[in-house]
JSON list of C-alpha atoms in Angstrom, two decimals:
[
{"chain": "D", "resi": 426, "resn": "UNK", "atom": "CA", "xyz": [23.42, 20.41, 21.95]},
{"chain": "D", "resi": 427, "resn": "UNK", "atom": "CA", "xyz": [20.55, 20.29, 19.28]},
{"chain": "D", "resi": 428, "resn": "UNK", "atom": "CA", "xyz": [18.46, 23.71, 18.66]},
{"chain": "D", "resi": 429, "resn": "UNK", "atom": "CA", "xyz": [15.92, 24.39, 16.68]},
{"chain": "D", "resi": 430, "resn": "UNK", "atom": "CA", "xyz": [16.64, 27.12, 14.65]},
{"chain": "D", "resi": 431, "resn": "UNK", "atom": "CA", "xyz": [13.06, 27.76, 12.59]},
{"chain": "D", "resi": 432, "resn": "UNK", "atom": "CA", "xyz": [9.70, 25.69, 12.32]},
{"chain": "D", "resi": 433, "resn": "UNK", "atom": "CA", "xyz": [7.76, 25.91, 9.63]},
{"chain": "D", "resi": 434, "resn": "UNK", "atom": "CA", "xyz": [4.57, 23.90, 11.17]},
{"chain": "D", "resi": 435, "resn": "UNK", "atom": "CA", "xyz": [2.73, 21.66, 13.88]},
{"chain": "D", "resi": 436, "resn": "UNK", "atom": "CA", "xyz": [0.07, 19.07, 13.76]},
{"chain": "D", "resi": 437, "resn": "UNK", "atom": "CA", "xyz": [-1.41, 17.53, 16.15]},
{"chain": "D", "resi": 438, "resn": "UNK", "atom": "CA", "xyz": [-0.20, 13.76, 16.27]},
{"chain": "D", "resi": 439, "resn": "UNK", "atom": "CA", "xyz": [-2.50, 10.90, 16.73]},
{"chain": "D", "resi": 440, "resn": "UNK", "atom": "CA", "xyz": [-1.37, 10.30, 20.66]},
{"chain": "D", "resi": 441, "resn": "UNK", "atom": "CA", "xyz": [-2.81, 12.98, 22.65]},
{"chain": "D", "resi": 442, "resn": "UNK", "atom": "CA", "xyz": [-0.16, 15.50, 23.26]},
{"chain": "D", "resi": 443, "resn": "UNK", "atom": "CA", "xyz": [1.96, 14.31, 20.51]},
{"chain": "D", "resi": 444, "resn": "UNK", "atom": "CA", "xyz": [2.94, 16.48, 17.27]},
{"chain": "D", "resi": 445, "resn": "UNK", "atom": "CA", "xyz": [4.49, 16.26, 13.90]},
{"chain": "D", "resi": 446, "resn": "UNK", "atom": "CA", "xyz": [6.62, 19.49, 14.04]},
{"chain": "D", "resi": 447, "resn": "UNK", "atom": "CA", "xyz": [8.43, 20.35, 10.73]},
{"chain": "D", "resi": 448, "resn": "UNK", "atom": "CA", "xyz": [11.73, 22.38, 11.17]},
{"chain": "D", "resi": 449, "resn": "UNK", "atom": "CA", "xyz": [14.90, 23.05, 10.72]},
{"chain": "D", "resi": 450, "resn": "UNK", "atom": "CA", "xyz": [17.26, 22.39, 13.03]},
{"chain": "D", "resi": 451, "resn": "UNK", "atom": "CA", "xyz": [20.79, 21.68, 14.54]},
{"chain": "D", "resi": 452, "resn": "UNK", "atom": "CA", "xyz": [21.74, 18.42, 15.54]},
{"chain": "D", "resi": 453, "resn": "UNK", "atom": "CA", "xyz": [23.89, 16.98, 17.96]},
{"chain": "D", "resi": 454, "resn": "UNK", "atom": "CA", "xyz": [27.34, 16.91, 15.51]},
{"chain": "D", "resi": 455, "resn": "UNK", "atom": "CA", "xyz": [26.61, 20.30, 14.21]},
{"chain": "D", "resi": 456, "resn": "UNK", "atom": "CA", "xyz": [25.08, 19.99, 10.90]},
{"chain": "D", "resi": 457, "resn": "UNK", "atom": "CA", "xyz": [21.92, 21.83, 10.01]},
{"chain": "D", "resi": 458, "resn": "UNK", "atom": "CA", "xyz": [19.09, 20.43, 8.29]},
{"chain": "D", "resi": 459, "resn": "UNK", "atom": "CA", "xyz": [15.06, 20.76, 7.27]},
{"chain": "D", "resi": 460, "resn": "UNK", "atom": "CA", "xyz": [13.21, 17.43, 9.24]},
{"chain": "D", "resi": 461, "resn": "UNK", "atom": "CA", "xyz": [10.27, 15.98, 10.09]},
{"chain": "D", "resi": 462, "resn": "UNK", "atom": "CA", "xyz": [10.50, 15.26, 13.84]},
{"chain": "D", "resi": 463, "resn": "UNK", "atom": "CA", "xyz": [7.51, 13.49, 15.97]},
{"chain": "D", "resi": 464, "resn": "UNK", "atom": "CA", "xyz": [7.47, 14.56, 19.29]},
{"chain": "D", "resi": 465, "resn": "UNK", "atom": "CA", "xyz": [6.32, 13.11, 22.48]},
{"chain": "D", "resi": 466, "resn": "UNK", "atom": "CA", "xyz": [5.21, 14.94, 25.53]},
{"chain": "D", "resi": 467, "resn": "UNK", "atom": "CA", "xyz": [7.63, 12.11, 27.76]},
{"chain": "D", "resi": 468, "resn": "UNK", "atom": "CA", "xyz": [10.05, 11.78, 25.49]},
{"chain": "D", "resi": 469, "resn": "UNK", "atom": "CA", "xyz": [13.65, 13.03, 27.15]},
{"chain": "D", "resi": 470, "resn": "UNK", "atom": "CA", "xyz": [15.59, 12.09, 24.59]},
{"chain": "D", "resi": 471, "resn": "UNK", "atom": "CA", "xyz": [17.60, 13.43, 21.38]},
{"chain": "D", "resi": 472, "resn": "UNK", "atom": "CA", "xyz": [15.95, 16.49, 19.95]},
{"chain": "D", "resi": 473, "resn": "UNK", "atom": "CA", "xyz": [12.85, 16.24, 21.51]},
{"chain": "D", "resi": 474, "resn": "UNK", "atom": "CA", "xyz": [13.43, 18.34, 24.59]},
{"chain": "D", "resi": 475, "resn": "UNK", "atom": "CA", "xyz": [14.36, 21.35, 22.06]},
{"chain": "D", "resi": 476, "resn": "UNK", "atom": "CA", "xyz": [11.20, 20.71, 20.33]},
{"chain": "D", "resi": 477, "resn": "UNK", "atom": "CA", "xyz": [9.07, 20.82, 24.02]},
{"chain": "D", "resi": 478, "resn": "UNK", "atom": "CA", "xyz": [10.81, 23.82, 24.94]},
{"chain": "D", "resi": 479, "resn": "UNK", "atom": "CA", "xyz": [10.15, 25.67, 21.63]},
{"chain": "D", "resi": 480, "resn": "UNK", "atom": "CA", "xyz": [6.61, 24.35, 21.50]},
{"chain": "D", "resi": 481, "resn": "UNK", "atom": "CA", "xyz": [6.17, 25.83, 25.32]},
{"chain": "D", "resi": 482, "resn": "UNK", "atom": "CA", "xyz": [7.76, 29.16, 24.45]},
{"chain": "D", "resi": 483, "resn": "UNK", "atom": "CA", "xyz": [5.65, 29.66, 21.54]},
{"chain": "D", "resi": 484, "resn": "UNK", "atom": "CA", "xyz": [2.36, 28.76, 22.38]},
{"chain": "D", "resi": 485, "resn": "UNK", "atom": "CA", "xyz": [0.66, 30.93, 19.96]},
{"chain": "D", "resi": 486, "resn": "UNK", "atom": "CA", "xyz": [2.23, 29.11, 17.10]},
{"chain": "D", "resi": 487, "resn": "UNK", "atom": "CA", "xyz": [-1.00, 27.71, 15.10]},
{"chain": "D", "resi": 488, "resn": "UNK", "atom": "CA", "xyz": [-1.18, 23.72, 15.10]},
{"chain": "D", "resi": 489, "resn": "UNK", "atom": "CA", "xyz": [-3.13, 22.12, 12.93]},
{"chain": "D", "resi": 490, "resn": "UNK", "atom": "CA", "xyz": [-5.55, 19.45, 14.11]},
{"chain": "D", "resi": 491, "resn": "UNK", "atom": "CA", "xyz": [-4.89, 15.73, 13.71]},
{"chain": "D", "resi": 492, "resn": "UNK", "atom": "CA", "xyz": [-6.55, 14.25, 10.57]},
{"chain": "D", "resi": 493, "resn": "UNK", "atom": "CA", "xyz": [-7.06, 10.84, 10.22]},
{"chain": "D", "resi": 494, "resn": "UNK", "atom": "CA", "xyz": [-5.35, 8.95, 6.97]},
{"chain": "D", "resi": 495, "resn": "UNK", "atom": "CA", "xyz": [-7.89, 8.10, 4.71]},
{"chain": "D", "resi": 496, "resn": "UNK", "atom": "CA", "xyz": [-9.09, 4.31, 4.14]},
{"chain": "D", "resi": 497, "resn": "UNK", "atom": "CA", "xyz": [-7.50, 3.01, 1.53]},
{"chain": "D", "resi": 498, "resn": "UNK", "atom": "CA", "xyz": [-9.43, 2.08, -1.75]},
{"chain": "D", "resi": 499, "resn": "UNK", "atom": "CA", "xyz": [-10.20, -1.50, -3.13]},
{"chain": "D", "resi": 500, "resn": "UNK", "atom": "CA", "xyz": [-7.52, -1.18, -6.18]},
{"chain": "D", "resi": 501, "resn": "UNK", "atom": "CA", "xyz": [-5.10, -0.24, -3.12]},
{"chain": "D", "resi": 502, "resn": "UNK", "atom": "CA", "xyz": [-6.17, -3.20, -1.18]},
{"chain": "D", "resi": 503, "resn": "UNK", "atom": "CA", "xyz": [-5.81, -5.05, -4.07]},
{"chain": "D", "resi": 504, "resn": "UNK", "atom": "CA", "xyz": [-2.12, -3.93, -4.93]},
{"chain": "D", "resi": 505, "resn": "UNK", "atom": "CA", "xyz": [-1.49, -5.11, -1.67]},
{"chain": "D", "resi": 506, "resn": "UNK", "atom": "CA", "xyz": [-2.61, -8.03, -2.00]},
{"chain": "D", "resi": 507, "resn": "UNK", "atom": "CA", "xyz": [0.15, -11.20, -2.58]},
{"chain": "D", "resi": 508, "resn": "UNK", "atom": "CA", "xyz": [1.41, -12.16, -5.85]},
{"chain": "D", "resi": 509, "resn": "UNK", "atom": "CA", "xyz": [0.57, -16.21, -5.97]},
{"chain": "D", "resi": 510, "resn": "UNK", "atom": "CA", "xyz": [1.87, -18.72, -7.58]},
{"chain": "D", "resi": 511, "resn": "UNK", "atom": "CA", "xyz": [0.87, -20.96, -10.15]},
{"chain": "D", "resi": 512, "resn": "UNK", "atom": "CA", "xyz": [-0.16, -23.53, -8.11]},
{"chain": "D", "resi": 513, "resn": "UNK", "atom": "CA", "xyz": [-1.93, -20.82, -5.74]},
{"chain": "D", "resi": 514, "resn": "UNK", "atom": "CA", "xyz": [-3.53, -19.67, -8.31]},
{"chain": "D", "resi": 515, "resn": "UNK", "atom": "CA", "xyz": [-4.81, -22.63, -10.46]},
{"chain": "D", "resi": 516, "resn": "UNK", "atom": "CA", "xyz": [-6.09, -24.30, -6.99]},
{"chain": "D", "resi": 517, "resn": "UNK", "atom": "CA", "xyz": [-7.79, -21.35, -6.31]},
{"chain": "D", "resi": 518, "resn": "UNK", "atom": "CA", "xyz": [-9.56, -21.73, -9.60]},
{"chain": "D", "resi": 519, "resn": "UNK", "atom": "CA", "xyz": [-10.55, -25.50, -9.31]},
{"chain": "D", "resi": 520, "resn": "UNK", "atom": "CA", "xyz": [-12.65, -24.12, -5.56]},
{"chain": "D", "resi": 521, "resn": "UNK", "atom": "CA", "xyz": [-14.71, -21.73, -8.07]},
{"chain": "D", "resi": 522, "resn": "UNK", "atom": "CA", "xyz": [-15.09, -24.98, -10.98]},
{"chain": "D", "resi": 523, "resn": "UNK", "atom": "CA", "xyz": [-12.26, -23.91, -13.55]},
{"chain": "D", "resi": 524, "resn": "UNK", "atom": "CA", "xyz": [-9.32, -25.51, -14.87]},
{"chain": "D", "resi": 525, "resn": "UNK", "atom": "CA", "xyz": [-6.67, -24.89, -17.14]},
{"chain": "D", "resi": 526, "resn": "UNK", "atom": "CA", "xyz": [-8.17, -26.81, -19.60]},
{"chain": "D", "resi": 527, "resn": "UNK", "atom": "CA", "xyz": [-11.56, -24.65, -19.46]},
{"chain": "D", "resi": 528, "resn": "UNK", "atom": "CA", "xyz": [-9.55, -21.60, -19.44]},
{"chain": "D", "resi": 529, "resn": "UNK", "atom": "CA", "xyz": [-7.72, -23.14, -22.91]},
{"chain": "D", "resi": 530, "resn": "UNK", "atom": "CA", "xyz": [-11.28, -24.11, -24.22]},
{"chain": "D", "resi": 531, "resn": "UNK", "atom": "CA", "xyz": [-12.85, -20.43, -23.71]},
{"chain": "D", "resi": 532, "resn": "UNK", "atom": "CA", "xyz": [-9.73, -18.42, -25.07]},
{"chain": "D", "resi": 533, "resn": "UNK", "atom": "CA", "xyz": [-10.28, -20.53, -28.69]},
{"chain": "D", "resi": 534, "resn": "UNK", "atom": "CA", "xyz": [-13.84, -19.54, -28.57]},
{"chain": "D", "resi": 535, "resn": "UNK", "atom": "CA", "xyz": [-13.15, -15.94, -28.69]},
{"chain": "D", "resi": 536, "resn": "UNK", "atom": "CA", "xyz": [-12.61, -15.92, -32.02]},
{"chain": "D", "resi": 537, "resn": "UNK", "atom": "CA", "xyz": [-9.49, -13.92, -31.68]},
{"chain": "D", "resi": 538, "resn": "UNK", "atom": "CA", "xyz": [-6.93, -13.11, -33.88]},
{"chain": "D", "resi": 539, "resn": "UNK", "atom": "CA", "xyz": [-3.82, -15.69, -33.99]},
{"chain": "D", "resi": 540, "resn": "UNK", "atom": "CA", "xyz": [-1.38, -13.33, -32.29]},
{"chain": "D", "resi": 541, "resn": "UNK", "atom": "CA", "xyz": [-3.94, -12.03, -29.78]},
{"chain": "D", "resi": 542, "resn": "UNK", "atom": "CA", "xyz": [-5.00, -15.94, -28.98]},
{"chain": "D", "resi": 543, "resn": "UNK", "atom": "CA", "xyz": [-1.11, -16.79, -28.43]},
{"chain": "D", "resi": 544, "resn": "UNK", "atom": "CA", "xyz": [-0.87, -13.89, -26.42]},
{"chain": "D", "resi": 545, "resn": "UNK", "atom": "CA", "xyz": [-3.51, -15.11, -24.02]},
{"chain": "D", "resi": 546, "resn": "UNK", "atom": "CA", "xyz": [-2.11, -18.52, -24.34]},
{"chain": "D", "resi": 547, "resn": "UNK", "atom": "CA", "xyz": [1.30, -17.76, -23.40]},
{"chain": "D", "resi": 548, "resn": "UNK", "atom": "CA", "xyz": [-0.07, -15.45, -19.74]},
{"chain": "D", "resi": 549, "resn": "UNK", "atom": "CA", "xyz": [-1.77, -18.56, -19.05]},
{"chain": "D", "resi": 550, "resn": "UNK", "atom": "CA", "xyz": [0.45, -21.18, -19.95]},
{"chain": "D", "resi": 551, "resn": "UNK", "atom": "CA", "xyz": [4.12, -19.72, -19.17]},
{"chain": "D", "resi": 552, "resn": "UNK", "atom": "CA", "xyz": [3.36, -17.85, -15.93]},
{"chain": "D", "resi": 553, "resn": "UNK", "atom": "CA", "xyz": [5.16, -19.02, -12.59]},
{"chain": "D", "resi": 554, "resn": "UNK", "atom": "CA", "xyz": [3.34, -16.32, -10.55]},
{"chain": "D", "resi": 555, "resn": "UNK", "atom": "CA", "xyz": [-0.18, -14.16, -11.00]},
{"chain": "D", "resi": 556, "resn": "UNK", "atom": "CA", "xyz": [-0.68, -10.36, -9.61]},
{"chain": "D", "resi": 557, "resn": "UNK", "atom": "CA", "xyz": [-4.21, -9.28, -8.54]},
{"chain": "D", "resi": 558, "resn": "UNK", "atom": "CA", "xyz": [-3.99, -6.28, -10.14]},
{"chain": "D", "resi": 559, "resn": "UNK", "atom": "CA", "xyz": [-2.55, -7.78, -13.96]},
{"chain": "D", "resi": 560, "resn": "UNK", "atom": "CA", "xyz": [-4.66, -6.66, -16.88]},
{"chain": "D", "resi": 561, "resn": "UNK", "atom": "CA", "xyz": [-4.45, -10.40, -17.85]},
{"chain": "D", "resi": 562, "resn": "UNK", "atom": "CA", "xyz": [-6.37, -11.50, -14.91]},
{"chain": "D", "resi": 563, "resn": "UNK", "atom": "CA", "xyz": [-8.96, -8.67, -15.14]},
{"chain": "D", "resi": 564, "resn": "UNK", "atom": "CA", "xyz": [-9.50, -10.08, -18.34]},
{"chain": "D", "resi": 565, "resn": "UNK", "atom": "CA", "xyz": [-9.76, -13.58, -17.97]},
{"chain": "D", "resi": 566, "resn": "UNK", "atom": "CA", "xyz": [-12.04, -13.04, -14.81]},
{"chain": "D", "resi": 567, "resn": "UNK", "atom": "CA", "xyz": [-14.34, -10.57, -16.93]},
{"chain": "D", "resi": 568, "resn": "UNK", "atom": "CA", "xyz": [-14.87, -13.88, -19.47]},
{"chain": "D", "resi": 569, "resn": "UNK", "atom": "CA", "xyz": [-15.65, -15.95, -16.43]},
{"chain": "D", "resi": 570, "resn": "UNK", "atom": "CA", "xyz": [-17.98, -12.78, -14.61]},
{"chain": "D", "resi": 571, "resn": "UNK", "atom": "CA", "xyz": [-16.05, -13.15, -11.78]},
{"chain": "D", "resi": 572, "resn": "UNK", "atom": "CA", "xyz": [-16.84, -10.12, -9.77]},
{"chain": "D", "resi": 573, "resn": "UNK", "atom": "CA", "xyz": [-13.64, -8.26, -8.13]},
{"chain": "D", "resi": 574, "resn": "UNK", "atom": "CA", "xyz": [-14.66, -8.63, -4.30]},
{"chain": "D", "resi": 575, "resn": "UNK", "atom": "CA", "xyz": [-15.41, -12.85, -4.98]},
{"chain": "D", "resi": 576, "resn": "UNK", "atom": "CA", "xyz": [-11.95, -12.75, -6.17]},
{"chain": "D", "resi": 577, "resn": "UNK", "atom": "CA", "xyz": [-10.49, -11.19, -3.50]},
{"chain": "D", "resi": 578, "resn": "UNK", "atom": "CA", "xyz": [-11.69, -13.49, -0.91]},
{"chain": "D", "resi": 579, "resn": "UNK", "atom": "CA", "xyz": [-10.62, -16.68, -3.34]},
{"chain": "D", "resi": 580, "resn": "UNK", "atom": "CA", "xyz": [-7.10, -14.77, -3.69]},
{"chain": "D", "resi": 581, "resn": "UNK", "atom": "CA", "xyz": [-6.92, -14.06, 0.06]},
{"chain": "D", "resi": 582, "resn": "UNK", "atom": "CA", "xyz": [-7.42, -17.98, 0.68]},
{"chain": "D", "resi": 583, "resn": "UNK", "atom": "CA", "xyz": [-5.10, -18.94, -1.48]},
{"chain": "D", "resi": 584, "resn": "UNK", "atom": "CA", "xyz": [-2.14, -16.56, -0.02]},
{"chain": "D", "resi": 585, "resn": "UNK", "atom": "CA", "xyz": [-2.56, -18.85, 2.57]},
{"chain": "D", "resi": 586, "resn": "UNK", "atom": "CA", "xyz": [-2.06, -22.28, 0.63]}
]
């Protein structure tokens, strides 16, 4: 039968009468352990009546409250975001007015230095896929003033071509 032998806290869970109880405990085959265990108020099964019972016979344990995760941020949204292809990509482009070839045209205006213009060339030319969150892209949407939220619409569309 599995016991718990210590716990070392409760919080509230975000189903009423739920909790995240961390303990450490005995299971089942015999082998003791530190775990993370979500319990249910209806749940019969596995270690969860051990947990009930320990939670009833120590009511004076402190619980914390339940706390909400925080929303995530737009670069965390964005890294979340699909990688797209090429073809994704470069359609997605030609719905805003830009092509390859425009692309091409405003890297030799730069004025850059022959190993910094092949390096642009060759993340525009050679790449099978694009990530919303590449340096590259941040760049080459900073020469077009692309802001980031217009971009992640267009990107979101094209996930879906």
């Amino acid at each position: 039968m599995a016991q718990v032998n210590r716990v070392y806290s409760v919080t509230a869970g975000r189903v009423a009468g739920s909790y995240l109880v961390k303990a450490n405990i005995t299971d089942f085959e015999g082998e003791t352990y530190d775990c993370d265990y979500m319990s249910y108020a209806n749940d019969t099964n596995g270690l969860n009546p051990a947990i009930r019972q320990w939670l009833a016979d120590n009511p004076d344990f402190p619980s914390q409250p339940y706390v909400p995760p925080s929303a995530p941020t737009e670069e965390e949204l964005r890294a979340q975001m699909p990688t797209l292809s090429s073809r994704q990509f470069w359609l997605a482009a030609l719905e805003i007015g830009i092509t390859k070839t425009i692309v091409q045209n405003k890297i030799k205006t730069l004025g850059l230095a022959p190993l910094e213009e092949a390096r642009w060339s060759t993340e525009l030319d050679e790449a099978k896929t694009f990530e919303r969150t590449s340096q590259f892209l941040a760049e080459l949407t900073g020469l077009f003033n692309i802001p980031p939220n217009e971009l992640d619409v267009l990107w979101t569309w094209a996930s879906k071509l």
